[in-house]
Short mmCIF file of C-alpha atoms in Angstrom, two decimals:
data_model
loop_
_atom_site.label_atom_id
_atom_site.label_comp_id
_atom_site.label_asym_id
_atom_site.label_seq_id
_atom_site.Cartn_x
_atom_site.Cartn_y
_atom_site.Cartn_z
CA UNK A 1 135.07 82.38 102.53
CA UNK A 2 133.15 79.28 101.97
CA UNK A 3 130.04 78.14 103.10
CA UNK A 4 130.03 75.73 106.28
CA UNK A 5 127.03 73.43 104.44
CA UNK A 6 124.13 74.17 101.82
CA UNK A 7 121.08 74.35 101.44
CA UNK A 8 118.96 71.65 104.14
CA UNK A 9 117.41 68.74 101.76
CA UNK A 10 113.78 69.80 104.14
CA UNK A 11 113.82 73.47 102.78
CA UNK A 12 114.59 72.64 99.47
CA UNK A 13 111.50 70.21 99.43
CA UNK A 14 109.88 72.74 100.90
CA UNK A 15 110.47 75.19 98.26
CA UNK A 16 109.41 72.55 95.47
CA UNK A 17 105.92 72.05 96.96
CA UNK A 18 105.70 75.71 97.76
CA UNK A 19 106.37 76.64 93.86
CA UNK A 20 104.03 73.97 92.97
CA UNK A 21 101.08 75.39 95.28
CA UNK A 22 102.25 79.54 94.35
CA UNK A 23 102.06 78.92 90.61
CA UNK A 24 98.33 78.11 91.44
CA UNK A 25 99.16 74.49 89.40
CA UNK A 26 97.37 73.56 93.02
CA UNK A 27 93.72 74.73 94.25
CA UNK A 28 92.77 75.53 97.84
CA UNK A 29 91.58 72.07 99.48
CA UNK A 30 93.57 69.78 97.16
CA UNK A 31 94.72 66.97 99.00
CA UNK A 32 98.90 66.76 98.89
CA UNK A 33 100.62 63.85 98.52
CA UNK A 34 101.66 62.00 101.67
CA UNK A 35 104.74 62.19 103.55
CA UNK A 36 105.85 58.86 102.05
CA UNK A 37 104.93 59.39 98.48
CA UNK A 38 106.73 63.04 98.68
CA UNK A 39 109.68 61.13 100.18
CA UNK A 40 109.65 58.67 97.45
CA UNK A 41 108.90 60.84 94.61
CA UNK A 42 111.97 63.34 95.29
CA UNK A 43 114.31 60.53 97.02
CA UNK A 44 114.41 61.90 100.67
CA UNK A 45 113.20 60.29 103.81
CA UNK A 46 110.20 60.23 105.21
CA UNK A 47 111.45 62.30 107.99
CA UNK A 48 112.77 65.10 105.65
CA UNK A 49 109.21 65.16 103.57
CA UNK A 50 107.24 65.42 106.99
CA UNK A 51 109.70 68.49 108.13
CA UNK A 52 109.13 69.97 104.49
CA UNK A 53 105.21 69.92 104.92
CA UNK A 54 105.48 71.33 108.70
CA UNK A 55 107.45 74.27 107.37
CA UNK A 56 105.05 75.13 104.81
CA UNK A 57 101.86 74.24 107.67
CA UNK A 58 103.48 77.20 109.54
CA UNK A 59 103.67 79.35 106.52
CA UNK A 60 100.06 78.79 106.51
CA UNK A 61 100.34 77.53 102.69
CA UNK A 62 99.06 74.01 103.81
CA UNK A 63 96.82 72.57 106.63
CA UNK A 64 96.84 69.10 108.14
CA UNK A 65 93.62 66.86 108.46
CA UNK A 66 94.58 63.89 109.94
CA UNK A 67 94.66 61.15 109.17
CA UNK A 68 93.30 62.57 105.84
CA UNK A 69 96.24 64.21 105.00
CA UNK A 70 97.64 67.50 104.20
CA UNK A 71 96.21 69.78 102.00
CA UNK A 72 96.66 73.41 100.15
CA UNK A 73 95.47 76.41 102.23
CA UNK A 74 93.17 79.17 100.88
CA UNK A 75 95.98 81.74 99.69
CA UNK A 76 95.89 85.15 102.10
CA UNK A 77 94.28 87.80 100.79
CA UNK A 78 96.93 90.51 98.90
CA UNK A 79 96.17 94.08 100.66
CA UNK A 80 97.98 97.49 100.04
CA UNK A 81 98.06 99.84 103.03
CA UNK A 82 95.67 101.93 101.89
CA UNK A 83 91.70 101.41 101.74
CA UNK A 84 90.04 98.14 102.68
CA UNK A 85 87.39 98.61 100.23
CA UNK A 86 88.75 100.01 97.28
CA UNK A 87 91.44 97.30 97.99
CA UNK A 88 88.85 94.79 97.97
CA UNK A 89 86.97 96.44 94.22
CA UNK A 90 90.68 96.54 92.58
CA UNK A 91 90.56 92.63 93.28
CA UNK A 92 86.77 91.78 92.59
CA UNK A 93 85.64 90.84 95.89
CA UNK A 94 82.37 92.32 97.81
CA UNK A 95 83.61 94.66 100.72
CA UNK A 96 81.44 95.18 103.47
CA UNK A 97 81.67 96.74 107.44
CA UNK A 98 80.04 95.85 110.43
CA UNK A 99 79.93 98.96 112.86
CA UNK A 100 80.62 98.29 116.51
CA UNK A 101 80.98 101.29 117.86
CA UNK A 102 81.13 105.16 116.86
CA UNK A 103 81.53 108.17 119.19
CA UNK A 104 82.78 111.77 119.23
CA UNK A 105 86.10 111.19 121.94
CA UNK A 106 88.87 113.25 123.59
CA UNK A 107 91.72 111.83 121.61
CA UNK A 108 94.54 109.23 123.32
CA UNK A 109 97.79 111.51 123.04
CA UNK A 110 99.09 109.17 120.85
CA UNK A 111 95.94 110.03 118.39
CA UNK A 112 96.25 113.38 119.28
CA UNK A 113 100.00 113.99 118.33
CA UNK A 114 99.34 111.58 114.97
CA UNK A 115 96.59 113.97 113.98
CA UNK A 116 98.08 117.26 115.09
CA UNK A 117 95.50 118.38 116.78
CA UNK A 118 95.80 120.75 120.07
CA UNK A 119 94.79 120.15 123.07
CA UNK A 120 90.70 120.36 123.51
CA UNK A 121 90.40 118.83 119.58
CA UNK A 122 88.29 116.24 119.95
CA UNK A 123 88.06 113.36 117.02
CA UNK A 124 85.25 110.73 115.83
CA UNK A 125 86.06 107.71 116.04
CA UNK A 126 84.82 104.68 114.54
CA UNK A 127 85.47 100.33 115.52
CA UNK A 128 84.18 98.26 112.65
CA UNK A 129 84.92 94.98 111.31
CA UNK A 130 85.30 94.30 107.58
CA UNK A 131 85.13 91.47 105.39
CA UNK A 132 85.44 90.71 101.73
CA UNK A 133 83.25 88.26 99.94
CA UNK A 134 81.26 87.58 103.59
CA UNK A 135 85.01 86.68 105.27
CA UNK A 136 85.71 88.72 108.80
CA UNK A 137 89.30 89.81 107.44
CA UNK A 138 90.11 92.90 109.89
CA UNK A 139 89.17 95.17 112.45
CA UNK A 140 89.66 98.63 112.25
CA UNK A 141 89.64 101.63 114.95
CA UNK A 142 89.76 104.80 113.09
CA UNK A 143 89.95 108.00 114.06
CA UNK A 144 89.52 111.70 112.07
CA UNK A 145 89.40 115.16 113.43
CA UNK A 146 86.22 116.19 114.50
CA UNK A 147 86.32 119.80 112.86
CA UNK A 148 87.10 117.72 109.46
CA UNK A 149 84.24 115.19 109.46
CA UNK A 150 80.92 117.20 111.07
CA UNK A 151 77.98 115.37 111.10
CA UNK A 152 80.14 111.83 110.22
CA UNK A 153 78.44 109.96 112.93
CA UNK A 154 75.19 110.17 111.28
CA UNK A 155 76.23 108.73 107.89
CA UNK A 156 75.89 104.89 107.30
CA UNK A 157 79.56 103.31 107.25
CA UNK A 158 78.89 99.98 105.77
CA UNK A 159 81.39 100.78 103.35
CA UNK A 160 83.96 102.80 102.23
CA UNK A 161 85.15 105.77 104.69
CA UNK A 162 87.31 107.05 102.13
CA UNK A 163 84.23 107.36 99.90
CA UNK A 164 82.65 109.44 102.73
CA UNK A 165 85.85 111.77 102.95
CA UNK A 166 86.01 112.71 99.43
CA UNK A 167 82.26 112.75 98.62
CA UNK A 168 80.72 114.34 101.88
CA UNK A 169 83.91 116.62 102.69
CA UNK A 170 86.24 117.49 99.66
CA UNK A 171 89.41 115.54 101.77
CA UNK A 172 91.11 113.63 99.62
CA UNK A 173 93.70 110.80 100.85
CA UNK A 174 96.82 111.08 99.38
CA UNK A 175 99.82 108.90 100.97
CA UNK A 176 99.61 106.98 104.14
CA UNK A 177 102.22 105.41 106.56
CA UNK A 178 101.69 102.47 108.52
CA UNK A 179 103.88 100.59 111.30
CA UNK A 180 103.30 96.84 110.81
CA UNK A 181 103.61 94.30 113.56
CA UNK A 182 103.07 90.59 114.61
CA UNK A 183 100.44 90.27 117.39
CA UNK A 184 98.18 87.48 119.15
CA UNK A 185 94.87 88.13 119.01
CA UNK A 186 93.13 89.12 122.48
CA UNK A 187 89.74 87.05 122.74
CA UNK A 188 87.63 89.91 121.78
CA UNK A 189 88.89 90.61 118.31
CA UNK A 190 89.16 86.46 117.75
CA UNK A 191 85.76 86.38 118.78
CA UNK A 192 84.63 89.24 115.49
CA UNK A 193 86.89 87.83 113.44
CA UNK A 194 85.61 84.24 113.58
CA UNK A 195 89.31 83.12 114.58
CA UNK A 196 89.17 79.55 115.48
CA UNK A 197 92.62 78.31 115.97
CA UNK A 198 94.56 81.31 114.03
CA UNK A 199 95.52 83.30 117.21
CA UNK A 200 97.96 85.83 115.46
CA UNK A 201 97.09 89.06 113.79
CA UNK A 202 99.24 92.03 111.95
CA UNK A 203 98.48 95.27 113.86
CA UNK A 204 98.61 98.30 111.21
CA UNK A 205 99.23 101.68 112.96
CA UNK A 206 98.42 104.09 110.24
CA UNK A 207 98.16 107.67 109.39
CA UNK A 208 96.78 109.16 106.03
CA UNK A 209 97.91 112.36 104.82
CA UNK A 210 96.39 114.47 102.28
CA UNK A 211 97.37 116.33 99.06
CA UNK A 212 98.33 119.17 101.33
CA UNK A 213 100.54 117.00 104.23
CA UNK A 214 97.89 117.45 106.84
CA UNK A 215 97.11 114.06 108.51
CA UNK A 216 93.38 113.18 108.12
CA UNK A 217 92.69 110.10 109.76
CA UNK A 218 94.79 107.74 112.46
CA UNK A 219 93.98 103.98 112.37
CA UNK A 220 94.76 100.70 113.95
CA UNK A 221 93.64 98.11 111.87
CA UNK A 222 94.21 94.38 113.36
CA UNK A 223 93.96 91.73 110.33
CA UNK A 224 93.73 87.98 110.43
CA UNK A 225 97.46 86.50 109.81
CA UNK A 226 96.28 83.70 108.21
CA UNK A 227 94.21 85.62 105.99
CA UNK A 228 96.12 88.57 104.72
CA UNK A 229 99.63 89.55 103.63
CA UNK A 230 100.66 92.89 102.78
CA UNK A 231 103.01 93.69 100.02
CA UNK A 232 104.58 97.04 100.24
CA UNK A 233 106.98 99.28 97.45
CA UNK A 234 110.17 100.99 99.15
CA UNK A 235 112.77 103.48 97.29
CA UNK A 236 116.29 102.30 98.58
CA UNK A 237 117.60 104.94 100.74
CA UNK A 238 121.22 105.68 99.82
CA UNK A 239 123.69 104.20 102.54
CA UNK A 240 125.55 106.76 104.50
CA UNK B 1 73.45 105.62 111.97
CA UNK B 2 73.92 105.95 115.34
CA UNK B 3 76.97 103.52 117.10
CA UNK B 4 75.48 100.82 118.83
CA UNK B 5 78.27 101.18 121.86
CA UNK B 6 81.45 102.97 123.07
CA UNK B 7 84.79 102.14 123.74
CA UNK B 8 85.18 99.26 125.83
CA UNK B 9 87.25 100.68 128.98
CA UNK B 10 89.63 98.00 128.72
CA UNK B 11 90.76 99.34 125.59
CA UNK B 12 90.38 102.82 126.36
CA UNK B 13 92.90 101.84 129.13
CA UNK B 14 94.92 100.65 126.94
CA UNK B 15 95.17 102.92 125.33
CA UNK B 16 96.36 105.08 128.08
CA UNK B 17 99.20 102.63 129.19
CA UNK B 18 100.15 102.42 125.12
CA UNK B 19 100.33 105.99 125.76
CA UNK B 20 102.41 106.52 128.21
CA UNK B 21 105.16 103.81 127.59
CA UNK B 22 105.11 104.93 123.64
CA UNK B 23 105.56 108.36 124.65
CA UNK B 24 109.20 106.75 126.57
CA UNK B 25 107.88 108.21 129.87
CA UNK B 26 107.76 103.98 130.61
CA UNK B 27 111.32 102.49 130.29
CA UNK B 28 111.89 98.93 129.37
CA UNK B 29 111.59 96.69 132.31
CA UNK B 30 109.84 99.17 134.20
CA UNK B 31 107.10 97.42 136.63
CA UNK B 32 103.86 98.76 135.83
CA UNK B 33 101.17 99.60 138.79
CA UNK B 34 99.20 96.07 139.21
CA UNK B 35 95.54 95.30 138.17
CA UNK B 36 94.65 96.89 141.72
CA UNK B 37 96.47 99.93 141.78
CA UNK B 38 95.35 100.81 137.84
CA UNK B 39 91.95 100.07 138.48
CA UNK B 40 91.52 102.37 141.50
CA UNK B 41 93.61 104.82 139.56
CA UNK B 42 91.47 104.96 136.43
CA UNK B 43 87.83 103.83 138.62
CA UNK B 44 87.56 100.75 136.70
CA UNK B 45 87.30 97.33 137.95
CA UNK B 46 90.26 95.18 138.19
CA UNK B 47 88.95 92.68 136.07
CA UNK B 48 88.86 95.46 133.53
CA UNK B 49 92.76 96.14 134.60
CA UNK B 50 93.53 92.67 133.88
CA UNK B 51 92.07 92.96 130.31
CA UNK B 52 93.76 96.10 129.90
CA UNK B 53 97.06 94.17 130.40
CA UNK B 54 96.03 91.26 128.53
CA UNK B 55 95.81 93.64 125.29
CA UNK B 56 99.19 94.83 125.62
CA UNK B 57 100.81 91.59 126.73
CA UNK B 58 99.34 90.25 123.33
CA UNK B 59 100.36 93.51 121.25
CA UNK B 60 103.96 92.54 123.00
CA UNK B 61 104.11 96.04 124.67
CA UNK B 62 104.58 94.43 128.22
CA UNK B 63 105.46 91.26 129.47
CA UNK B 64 104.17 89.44 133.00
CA UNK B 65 106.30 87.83 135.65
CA UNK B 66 103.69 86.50 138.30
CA UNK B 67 103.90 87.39 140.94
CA UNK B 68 106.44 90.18 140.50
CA UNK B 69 103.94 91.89 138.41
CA UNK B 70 103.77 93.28 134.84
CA UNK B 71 107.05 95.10 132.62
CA UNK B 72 107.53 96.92 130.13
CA UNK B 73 109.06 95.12 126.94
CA UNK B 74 111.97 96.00 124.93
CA UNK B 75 110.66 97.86 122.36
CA UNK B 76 110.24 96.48 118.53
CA UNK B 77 113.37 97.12 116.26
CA UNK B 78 111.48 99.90 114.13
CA UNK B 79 112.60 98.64 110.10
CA UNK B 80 112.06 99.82 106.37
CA UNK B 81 112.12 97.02 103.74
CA UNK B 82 115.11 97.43 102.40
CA UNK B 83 119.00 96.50 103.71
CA UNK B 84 119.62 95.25 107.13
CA UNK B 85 123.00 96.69 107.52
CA UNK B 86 121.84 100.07 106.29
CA UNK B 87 119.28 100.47 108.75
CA UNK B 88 121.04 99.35 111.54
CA UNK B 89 123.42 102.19 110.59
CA UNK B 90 121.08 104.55 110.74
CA UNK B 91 119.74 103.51 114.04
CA UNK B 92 123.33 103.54 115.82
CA UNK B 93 123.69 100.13 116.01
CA UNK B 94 126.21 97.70 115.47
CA UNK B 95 124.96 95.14 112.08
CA UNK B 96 126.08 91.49 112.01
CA UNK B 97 125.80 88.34 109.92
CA UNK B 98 126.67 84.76 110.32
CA UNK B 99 126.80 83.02 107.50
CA UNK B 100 124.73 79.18 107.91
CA UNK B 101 125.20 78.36 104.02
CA UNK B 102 125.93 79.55 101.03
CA UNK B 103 126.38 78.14 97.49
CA UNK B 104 125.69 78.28 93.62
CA UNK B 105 122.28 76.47 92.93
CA UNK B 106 120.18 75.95 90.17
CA UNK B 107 117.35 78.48 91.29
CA UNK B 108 113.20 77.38 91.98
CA UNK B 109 110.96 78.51 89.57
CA UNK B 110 109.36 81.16 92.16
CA UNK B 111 112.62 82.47 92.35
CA UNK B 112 113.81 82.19 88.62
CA UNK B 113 110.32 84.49 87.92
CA UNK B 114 111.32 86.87 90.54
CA UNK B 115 114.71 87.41 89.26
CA UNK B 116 113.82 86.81 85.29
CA UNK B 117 116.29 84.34 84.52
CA UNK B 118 116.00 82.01 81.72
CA UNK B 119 116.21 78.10 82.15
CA UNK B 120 119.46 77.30 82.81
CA UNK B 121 120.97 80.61 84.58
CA UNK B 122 121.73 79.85 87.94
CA UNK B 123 121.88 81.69 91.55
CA UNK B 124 124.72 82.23 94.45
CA UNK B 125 122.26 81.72 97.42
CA UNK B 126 122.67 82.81 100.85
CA UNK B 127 121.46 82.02 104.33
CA UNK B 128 122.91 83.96 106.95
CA UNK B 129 121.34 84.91 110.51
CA UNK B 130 121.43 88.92 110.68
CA UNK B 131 122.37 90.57 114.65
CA UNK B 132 121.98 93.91 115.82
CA UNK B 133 123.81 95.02 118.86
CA UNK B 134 124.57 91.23 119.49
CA UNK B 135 120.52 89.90 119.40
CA UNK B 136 119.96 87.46 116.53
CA UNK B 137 116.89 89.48 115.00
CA UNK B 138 116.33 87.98 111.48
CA UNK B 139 116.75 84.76 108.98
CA UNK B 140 118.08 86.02 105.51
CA UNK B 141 117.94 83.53 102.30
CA UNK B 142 119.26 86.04 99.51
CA UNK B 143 119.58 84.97 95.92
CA UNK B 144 121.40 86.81 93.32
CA UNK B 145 121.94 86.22 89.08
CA UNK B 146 125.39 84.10 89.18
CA UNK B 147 126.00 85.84 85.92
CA UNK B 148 125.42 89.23 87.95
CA UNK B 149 127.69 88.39 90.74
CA UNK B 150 130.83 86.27 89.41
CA UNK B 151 132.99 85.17 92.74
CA UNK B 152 130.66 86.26 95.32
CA UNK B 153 130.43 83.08 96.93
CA UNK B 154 134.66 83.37 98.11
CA UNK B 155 134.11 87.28 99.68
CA UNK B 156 133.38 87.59 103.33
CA UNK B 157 129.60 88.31 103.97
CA UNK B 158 129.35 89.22 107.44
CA UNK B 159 128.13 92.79 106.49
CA UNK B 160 126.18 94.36 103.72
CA UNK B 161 125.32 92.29 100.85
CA UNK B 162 124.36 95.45 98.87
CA UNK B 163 127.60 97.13 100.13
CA UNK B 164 129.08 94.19 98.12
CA UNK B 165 127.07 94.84 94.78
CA UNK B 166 127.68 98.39 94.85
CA UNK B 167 131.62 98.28 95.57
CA UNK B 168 132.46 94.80 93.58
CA UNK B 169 129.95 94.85 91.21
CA UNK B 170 128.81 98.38 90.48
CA UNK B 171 125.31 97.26 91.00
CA UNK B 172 122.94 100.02 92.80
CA UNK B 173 119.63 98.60 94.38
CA UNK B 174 116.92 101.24 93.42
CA UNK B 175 113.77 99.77 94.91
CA UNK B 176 112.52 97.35 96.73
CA UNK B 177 109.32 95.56 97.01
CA UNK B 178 108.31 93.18 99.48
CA UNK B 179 105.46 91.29 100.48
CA UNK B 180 104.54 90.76 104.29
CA UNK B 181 102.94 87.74 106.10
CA UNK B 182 103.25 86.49 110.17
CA UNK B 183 104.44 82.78 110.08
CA UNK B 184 105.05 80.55 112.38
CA UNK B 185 108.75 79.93 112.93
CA UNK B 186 110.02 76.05 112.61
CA UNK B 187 112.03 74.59 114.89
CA UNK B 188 115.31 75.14 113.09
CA UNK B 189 114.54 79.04 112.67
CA UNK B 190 113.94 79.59 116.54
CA UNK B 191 116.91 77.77 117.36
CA UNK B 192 119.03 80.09 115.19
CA UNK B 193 117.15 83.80 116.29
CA UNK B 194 117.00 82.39 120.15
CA UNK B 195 113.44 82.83 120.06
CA UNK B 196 112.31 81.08 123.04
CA UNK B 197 108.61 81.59 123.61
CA UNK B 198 108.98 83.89 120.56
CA UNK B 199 107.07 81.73 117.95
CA UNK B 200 105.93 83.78 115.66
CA UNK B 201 108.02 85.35 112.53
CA UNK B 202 107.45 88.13 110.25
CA UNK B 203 108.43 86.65 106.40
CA UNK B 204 109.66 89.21 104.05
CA UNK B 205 109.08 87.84 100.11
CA UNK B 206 111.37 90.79 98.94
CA UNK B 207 112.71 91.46 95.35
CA UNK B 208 115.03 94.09 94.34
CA UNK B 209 115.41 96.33 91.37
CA UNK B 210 118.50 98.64 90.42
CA UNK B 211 117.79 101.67 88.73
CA UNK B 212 117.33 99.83 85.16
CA UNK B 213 114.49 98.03 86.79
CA UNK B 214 116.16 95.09 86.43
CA UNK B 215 115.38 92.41 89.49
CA UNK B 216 119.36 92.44 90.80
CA UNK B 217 117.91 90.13 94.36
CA UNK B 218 115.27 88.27 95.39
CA UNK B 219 115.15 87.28 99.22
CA UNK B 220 112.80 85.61 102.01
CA UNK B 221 113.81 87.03 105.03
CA UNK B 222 112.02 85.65 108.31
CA UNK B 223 112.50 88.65 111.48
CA UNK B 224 111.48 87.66 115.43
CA UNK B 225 107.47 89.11 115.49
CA UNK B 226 108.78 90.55 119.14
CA UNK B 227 112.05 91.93 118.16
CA UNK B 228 110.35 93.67 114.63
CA UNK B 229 108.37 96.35 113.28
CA UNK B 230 107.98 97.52 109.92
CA UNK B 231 107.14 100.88 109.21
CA UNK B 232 105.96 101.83 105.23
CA UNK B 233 104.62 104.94 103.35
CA UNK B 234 102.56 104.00 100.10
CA UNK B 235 100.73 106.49 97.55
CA UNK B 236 97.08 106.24 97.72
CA UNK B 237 95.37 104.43 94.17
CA UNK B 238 92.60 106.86 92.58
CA UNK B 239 89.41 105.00 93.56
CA UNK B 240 87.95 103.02 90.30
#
């Protein structure tokens, strides 16, 4: 079978400019050439530069100043599902958490059946929003068995709660799962996470496990889409 | 440290409608009780309803029709990185691809580093538009070694590319890695996924190893934020 048409003269420009700005041969800020000169310089119309750039705008890799120009976005932050912090010390950058709220709560059943907990279990639950290097990047609900964690909800959480697991209560985390998803951002969590004009987030509902299989903490974690990407490691399962 | 508030009631709501349409007790399309009728029912305002809603109209759990009221959604397409036919399989439901373009092309440099190929080597590329059950759910540019895949280009490709390395080629994908961002989807990509309102996009930066660890794919897929979820298990780093 043959293919109807290649590859659109747009995506391909888009790809050259995207290399350009990935192989970090471009710094955040720098000022890209305009639609005209990109045009000129790869012999495509104006039109098919300008549809180039907006692809990449909505990528987030660049952002548009007019009539300055168009420039390279700061790169999103690479996470692993996994801890926010020690995420943030594996890449050299200052973690920190703002606590909003913490309580003792009768679980949701959704908490409830993620935990495995029976009915009556209560859990602590904690709403805090975390940055790296001063940057809001996420806010995270997250929620551990009560009988696990006594006495959690007098321990100062401005950073890791992993830390607190292993140090305070022997747990140790071992695996976790996480659902990913595409959401808009209600005004509330905009409003913590200093979200101007980025309106989308990527919704994490997770569950950590440890060494043992018992689940030790449900989360949902809301980060910044313009500000984080997750990159995630998956053995092929073999087809039926 | 004690928390300086509670859960908001609007999201402890929320929670409860999450609940109960998670749990399938809430079929898709169902109308859900109005702001009036959940407030008395839960002795909240309806202002506080309202916000309740809002939440999970953002989250894409419901969807509003004033002044019929407020539904329940279709539910996210639940995926693994890894191959679109395969998982469809698994699901029950029927895979499809149309093929937009395809074609041997001297590869970018972000891919040529992905897939370790020396100046020179060149890729078959792919963009096809990937269907289950009939709805247009995802974008798929796949690129492959030429060298790897001799002929590819003139074999029908409306199902599994990987069935077609594994049968032709004797090439078994071992891993998979993949890294996640929300984008905004151009013009051109909502037009082919019929994403009307649907703006956003999950891209998928995927590469794919066989069981030599040699890269055998390298892909950016682009799935409807409504239509998909992704769901992933990682191993938790030792803390530094």
């Amino acid at each position: 079978m043959l293919a109807p048409v290649t590859t659109p003269r747009y995506v391909a420009l888009a790809a050259l400019v995207r290399d350009r700005i990935a192989g970090e041969q471009l710094a955040p800020h720098t000022l890209l050439p305009s639609e005209r000169e990109l045009g000129d310089a790869h012999g495509v119309s104006r039109m098919t530069a300008r549809q180039a750039l907006t692809l990449l705008e909505r990528e987030g890799l660049v952002y548009r100043r007019p009539p300055r120009g168009t420039f390279v976005a700061e790169p999103r932050v690479r996470f692993h599902v996994g801890s926010f912090s020690e995420e943030a010390d594996r890449q050299g950058r200052r973690p920190a958490a703002r606590l909003l709220w913490a309580e003792r709560q009768e679980p949701s059943p959704d908490t409830r059946r993620a935990l495995g907990l029976a009915e009556g279990e209560e859990v602590h639950a904690f709403h805090r929003v975390r940055s790296m290097d001063g940057v809001p990047l996420a806010l995270e609900t997250t929620y551990f068995p009560a009988d696990l964690t006594p006495g959690i909800l007098d321990v100062g959480v401005e950073g890791s709660l992993w830390a607190v697991l292993r140090e305070r209560y022997g747990v140790d985390p071992a695996t976790s799962t996480a659902v990913l998803e595409s959401i808009i951002l209600d005004d509330v969590s905009q409003a913590h996470l200093g979200a101007g004009s980025a309106t989308t987030g990527i919704l994490l509902t997770r569950s950590t496990y440890d060494t043992a299989g018992r689940c030790i903490e449900h989360a949902r974690d809301v980060y910044r889409a313009d500000r984080a990407s997750f990159e995630v490691t998956a053995t092929v399962a073999p087809p039926d």
